[in-house]
PDB file of C-alpha atoms in Angstrom:
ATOM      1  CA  UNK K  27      67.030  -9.046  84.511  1.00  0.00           C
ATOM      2  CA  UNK K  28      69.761  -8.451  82.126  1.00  0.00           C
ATOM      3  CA  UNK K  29      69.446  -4.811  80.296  1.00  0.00           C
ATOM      4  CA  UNK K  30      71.666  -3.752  77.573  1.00  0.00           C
ATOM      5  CA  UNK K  31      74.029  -0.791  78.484  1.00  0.00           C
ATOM      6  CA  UNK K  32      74.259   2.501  76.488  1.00  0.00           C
ATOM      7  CA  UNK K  33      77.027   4.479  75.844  1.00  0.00           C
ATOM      8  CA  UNK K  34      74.288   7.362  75.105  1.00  0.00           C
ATOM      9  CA  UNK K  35      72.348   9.208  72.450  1.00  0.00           C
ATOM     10  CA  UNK K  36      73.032   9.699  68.706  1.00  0.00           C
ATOM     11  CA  UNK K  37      72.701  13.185  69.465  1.00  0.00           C
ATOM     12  CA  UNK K  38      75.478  13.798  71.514  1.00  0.00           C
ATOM     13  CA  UNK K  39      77.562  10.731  69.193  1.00  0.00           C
ATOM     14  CA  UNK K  40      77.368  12.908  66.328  1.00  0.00           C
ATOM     15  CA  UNK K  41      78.955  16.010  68.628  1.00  0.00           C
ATOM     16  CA  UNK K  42      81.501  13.814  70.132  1.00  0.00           C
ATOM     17  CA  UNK K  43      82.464  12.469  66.711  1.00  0.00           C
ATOM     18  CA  UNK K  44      84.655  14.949  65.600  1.00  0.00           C
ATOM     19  CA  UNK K  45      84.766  14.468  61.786  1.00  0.00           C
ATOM     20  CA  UNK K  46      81.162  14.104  61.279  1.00  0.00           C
ATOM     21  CA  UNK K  47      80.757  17.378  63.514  1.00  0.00           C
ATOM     22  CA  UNK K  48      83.140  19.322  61.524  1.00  0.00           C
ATOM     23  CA  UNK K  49      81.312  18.090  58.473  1.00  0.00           C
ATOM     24  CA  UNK K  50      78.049  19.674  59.671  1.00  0.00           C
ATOM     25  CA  UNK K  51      80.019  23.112  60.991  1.00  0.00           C
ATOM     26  CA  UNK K  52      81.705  23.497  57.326  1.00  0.00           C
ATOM     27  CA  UNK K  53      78.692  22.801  55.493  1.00  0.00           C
ATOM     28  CA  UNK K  54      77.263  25.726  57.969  1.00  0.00           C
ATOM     29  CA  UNK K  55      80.540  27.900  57.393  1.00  0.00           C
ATOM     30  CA  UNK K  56      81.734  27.641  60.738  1.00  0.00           C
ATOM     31  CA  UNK K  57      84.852  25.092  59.867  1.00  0.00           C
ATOM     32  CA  UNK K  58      87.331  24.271  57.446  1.00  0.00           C
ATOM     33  CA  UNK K  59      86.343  21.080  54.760  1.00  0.00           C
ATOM     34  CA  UNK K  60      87.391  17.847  56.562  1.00  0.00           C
ATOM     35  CA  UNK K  61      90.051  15.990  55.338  1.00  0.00           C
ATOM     36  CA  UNK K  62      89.518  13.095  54.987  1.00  0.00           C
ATOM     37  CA  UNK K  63      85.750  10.663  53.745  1.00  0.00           C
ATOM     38  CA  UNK K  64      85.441   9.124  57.409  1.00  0.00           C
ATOM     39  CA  UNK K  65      82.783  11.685  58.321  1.00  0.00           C
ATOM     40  CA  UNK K  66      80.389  10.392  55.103  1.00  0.00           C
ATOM     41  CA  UNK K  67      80.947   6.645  56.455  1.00  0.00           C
ATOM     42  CA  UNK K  68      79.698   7.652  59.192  1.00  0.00           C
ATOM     43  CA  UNK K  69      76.958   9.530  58.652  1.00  0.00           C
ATOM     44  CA  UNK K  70      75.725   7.090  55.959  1.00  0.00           C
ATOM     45  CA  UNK K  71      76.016   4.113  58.933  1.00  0.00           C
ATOM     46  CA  UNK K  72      74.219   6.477  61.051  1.00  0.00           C
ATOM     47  CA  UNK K  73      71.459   6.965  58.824  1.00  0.00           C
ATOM     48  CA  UNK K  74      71.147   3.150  57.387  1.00  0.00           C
ATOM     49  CA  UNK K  75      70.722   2.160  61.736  1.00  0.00           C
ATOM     50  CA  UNK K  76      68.150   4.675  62.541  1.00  0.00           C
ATOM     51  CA  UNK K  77      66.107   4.097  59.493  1.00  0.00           C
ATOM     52  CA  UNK K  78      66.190  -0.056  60.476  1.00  0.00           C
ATOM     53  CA  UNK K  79      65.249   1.035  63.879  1.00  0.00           C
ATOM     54  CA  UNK K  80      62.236   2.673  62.617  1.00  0.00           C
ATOM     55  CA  UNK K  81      61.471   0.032  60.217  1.00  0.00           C
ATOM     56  CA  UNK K  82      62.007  -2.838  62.576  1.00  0.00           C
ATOM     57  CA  UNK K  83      59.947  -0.727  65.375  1.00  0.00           C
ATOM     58  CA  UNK K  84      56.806  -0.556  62.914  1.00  0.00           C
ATOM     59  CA  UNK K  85      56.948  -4.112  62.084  1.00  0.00           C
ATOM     60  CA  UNK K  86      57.295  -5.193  65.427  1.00  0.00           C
ATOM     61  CA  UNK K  87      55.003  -2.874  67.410  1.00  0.00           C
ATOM     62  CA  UNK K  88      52.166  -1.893  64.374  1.00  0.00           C
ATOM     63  CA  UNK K  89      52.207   1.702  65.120  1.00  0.00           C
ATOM     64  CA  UNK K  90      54.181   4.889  65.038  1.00  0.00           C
ATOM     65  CA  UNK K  91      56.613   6.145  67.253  1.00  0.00           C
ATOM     66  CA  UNK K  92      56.084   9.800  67.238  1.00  0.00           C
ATOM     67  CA  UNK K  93      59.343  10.904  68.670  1.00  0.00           C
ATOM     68  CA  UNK K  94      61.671  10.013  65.702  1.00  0.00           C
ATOM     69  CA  UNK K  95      64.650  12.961  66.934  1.00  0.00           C
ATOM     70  CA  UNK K  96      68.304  11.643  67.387  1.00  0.00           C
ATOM     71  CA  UNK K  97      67.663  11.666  71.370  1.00  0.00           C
ATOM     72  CA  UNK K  98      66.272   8.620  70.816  1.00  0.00           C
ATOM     73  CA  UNK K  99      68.263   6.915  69.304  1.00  0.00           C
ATOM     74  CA  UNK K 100      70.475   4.832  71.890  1.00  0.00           C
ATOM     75  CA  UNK K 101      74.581   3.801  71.192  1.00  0.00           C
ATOM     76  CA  UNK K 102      75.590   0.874  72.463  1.00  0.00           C
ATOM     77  CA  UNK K 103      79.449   0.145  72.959  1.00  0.00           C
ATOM     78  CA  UNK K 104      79.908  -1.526  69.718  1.00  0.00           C
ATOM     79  CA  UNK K 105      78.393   1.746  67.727  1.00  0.00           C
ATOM     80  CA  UNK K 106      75.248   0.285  67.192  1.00  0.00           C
ATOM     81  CA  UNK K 107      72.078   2.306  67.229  1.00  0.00           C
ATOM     82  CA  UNK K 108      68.846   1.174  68.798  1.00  0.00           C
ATOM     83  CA  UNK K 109      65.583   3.328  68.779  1.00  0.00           C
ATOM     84  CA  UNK K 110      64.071   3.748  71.895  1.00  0.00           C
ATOM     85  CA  UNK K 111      61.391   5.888  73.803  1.00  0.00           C
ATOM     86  CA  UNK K 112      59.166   3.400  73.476  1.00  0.00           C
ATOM     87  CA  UNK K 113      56.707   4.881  75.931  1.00  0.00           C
ATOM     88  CA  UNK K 114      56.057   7.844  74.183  1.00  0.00           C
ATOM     89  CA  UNK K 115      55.120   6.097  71.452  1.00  0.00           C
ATOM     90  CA  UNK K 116      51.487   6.671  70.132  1.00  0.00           C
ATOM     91  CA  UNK K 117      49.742   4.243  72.084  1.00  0.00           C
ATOM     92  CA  UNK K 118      46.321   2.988  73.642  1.00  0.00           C
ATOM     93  CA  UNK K 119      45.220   4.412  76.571  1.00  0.00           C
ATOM     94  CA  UNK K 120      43.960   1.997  79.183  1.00  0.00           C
ATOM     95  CA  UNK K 121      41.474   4.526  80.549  1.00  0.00           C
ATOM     96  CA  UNK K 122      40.075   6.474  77.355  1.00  0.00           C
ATOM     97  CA  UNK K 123      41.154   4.216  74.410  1.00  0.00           C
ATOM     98  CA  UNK K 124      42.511   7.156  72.900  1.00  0.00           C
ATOM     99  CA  UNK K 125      46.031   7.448  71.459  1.00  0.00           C
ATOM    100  CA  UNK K 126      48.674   8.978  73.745  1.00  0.00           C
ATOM    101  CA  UNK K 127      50.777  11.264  71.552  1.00  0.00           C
ATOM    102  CA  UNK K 128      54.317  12.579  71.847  1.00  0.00           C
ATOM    103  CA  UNK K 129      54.561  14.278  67.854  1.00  0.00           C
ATOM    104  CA  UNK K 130      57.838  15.085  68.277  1.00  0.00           C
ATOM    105  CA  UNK K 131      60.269  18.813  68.108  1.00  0.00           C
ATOM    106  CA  UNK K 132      58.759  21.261  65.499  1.00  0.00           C
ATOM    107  CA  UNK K 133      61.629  21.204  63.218  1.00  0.00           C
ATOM    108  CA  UNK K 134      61.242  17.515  62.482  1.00  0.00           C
ATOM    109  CA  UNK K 135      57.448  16.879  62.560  1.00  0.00           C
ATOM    110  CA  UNK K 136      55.258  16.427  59.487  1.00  0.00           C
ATOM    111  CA  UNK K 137      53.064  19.403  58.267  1.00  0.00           C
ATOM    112  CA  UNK K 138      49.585  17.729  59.219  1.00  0.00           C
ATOM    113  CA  UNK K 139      50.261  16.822  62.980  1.00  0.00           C
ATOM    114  CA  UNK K 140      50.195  20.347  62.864  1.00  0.00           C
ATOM    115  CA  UNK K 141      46.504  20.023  62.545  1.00  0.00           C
ATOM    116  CA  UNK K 142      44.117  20.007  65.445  1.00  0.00           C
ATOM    117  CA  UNK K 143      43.595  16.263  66.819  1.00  0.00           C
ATOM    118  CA  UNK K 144      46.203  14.711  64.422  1.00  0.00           C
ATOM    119  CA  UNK K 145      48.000  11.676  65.549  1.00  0.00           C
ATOM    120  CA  UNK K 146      51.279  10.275  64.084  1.00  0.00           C
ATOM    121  CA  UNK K 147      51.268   7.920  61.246  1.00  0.00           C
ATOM    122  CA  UNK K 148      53.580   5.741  59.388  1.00  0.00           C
ATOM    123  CA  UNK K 149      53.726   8.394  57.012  1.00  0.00           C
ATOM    124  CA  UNK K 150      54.969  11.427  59.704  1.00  0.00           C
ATOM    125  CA  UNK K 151      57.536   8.831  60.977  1.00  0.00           C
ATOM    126  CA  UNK K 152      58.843   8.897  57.309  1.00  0.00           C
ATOM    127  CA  UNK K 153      58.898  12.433  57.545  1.00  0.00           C
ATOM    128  CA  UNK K 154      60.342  12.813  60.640  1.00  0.00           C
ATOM    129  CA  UNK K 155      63.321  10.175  60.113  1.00  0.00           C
ATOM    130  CA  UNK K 156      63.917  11.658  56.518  1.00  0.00           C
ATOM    131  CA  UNK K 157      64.534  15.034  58.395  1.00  0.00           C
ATOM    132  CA  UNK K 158      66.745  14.071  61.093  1.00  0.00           C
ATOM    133  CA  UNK K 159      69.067  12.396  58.305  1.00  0.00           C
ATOM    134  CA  UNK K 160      68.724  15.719  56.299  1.00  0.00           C
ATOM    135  CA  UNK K 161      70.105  17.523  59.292  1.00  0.00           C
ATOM    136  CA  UNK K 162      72.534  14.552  59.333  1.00  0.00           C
ATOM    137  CA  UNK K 163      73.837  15.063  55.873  1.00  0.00           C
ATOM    138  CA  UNK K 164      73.528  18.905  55.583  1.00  0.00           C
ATOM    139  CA  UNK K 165      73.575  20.223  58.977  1.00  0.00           C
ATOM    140  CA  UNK K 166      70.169  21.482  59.033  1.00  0.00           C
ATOM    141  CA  UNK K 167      66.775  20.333  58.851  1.00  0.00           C
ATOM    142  CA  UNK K 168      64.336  21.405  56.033  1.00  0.00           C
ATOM    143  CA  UNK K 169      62.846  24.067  58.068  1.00  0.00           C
ATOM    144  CA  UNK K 170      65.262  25.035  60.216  1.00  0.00           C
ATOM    145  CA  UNK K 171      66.576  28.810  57.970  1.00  0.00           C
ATOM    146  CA  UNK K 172      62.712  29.621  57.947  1.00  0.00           C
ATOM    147  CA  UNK K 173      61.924  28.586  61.325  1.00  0.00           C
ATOM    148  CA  UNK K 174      65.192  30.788  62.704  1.00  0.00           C
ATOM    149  CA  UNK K 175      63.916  33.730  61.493  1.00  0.00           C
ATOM    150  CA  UNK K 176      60.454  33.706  63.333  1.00  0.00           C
ATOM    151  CA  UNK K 177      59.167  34.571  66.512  1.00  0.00           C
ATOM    152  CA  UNK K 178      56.582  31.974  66.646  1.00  0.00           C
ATOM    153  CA  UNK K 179      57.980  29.093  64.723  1.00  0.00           C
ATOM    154  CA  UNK K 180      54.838  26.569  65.132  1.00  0.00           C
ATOM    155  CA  UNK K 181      52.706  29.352  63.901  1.00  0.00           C
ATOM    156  CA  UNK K 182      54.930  29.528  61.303  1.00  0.00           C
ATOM    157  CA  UNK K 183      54.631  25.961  60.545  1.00  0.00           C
ATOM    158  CA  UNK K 184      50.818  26.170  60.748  1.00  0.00           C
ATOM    159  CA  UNK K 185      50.162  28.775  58.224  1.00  0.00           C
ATOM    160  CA  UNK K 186      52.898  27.209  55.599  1.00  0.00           C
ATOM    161  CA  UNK K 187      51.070  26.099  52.308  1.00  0.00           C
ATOM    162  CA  UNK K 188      52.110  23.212  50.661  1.00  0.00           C
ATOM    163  CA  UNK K 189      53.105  25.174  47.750  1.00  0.00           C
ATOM    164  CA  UNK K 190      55.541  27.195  50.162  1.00  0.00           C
ATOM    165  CA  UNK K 191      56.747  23.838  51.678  1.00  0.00           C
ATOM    166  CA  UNK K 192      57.271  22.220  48.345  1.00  0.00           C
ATOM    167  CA  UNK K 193      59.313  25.581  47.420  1.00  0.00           C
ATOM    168  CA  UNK K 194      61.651  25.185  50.063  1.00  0.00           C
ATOM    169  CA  UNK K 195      62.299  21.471  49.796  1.00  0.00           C
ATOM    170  CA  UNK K 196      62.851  21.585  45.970  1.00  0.00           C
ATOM    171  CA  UNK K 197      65.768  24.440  47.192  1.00  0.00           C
ATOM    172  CA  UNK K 198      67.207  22.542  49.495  1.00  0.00           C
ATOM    173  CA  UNK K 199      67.075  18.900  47.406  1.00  0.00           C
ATOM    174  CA  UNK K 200      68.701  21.342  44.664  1.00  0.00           C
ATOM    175  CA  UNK K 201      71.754  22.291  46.973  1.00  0.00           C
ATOM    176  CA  UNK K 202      72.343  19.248  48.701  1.00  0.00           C
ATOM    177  CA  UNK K 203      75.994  19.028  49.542  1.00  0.00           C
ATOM    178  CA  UNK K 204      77.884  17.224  46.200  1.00  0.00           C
ATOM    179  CA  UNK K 205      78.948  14.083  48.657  1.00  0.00           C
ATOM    180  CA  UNK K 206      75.230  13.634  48.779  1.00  0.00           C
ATOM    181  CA  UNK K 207      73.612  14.235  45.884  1.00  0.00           C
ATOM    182  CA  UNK K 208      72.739  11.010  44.915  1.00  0.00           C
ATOM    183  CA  UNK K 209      69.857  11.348  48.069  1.00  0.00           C
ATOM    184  CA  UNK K 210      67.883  13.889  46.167  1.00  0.00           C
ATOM    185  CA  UNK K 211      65.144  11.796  45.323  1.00  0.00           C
ATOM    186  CA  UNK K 212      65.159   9.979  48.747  1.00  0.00           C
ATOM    187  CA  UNK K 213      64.831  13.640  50.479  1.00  0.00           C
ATOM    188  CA  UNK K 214      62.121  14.872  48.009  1.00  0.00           C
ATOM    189  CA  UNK K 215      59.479  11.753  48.829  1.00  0.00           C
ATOM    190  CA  UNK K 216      60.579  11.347  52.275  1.00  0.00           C
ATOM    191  CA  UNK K 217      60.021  14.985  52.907  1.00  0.00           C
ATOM    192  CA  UNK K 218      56.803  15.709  50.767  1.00  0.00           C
ATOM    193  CA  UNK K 219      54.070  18.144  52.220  1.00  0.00           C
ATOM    194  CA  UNK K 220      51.095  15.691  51.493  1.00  0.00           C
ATOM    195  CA  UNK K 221      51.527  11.837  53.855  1.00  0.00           C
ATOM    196  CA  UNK K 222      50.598  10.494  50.441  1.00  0.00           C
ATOM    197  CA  UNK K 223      53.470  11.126  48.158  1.00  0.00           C
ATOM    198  CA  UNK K 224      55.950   9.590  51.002  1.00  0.00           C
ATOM    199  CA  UNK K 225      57.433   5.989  51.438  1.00  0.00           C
ATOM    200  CA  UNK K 226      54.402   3.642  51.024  1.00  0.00           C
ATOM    201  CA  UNK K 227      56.205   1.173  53.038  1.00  0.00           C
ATOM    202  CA  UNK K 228      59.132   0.640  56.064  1.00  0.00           C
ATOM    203  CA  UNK K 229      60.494  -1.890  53.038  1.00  0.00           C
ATOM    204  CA  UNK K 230      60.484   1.081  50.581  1.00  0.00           C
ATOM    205  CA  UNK K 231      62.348   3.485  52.302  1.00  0.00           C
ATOM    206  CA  UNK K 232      65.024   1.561  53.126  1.00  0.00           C
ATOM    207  CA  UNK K 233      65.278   0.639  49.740  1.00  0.00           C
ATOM    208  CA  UNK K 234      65.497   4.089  48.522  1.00  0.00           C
ATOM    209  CA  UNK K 235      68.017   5.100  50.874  1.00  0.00           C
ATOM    210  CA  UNK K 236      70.397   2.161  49.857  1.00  0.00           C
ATOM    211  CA  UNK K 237      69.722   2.592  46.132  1.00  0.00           C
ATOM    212  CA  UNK K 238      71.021   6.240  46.811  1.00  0.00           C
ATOM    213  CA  UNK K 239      74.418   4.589  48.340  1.00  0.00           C
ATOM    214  CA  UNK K 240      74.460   2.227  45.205  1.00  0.00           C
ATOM    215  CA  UNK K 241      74.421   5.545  43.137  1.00  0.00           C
ATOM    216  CA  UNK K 242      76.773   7.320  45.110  1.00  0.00           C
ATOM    217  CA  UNK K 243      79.696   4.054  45.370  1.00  0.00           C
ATOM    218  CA  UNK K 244      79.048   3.901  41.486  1.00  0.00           C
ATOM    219  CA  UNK K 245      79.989   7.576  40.974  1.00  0.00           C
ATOM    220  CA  UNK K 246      82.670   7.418  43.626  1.00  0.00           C
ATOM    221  CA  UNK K 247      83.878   4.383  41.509  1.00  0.00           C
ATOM    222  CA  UNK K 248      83.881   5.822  38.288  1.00  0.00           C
ATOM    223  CA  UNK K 249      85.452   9.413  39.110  1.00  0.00           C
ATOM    224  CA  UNK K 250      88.628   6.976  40.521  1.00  0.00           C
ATOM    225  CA  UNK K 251      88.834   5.310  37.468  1.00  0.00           C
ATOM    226  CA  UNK K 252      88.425   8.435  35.440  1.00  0.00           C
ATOM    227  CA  UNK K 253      91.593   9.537  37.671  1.00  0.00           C
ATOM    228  CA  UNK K 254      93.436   6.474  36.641  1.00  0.00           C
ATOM    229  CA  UNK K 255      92.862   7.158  32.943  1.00  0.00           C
ATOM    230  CA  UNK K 256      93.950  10.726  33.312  1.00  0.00           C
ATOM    231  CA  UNK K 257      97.139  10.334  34.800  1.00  0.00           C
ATOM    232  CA  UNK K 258      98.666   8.350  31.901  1.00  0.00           C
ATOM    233  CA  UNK K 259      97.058  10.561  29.038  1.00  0.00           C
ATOM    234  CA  UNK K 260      98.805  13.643  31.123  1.00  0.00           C
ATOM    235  CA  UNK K 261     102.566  11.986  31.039  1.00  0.00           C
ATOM    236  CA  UNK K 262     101.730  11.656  27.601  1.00  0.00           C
ATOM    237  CA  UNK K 263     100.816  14.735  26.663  1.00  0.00           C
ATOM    238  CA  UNK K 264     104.136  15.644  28.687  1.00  0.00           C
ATOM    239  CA  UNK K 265     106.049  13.428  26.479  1.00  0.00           C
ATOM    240  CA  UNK K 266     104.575  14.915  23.318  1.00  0.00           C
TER     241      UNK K 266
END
């Protein structure tokens, strides 16, 4: 038996990687801007591979995965990202029928599997994913200020009303680093309070996601060109 080699997690490829670590430390206020747009390459590639993972996972298996933090997501030598952790993956148990459930670290797990015998959906995968590329892009998940602060964090979690949730995402989807920005409505569906108002579909938010890099090249695009025009109106203005 043949078994594909891993270099390791994405969790310890986005530490090692020093330009998309720095990017999360400034945006924290630990670190100097980087210099140079490698980091948001990155990140974006490392974002477009685990949300395929996902996607391809649900197709293939029809059912969630539970466990959607960046542990488990496995580099291969080649940099690309395979989800794995298939066994704690909800499940049938052989014995009882019933689902076995890994739901995943508090800051990344959707608001109702905070509810007594909840079980991961489709729908808390979206949230889940959708927070680990937050974290990704910003350095933080959505929680993560709030949950910081408390001594019991999952209580926390538990008594947080949708209206509070809601507050703190529409903060945080308002301050999204300017790199970014174009994500704001991709963070705001992927990360709503109630399973219902997220991605209907694997298919959908992918789509979202790349629509947000269509935005986001056509901005980068047109603030180049914009340069371009500037430069010879300047000399002229010089000249004048």
């Amino acid at each position: 038996i043949i078994m594909r080699r891993y270099e390791g997690n994405l969790e310890n490829k986005v530490r090692d990687d020093s330009r998309v670590y720095r990017h999360t430390r400034y945006l924290n206020k630990r670190m100097e801007e980087p210099e140079d747009p490698h980091h948001i390459k990155q990140i974006l590639h490392y974002a477009r591979e685990m949300l395929k993972g996902v996607r391809d996972f649900h197709q293939v298996y029809k059912r969630a995965h539970g466990d959607l933090k960046k542990d488990n997501f496995l580099v291969d030598k080649k940099g690309n990202i395979h989800l794995g952790d298939f066994g704690s993956a909800t499940v049938a148990s052989v014995k009882t029928g019933n689902p076995r459930d890994n739901i995943g670290p508090i800051a990344i797990r959707a608001p109702e599997l905070f509810e007594e015998d909840s079980h991961p959906t489709r729908s808390s995968d979206y949230y889940s994913i959708t927070n680990e590329i937050l974290d990704l892009m910003t350095g933080r998940h959505l929680l993560d200020d709030e949950l910081n602060k408390e001594s019991n964090p999952e209580q926390y979690i538990r008594n947080l009303s949708e209206k509070d949730h809601e507050s703190v995402k529409k903060k945080r989807t308002r301050n999204l680093p300017e790199e970014f920005g174009t994500f704001k409505r991709f963070f705001k569906k992927g990360l709503s309070y109630d399973p219902e108002e997220r991605f209907y579909s694997d298919d959908e938010m992918v789509s979202e996601f790349e629509k947000a890099v269509e935005s986001m090249n056509t901005i980068s695009v047109a603030a180049k060109y914009a340069k371009r025009l500037a430069i010879p109106t300047l000399a002229l203005g010089t000249m004048l």
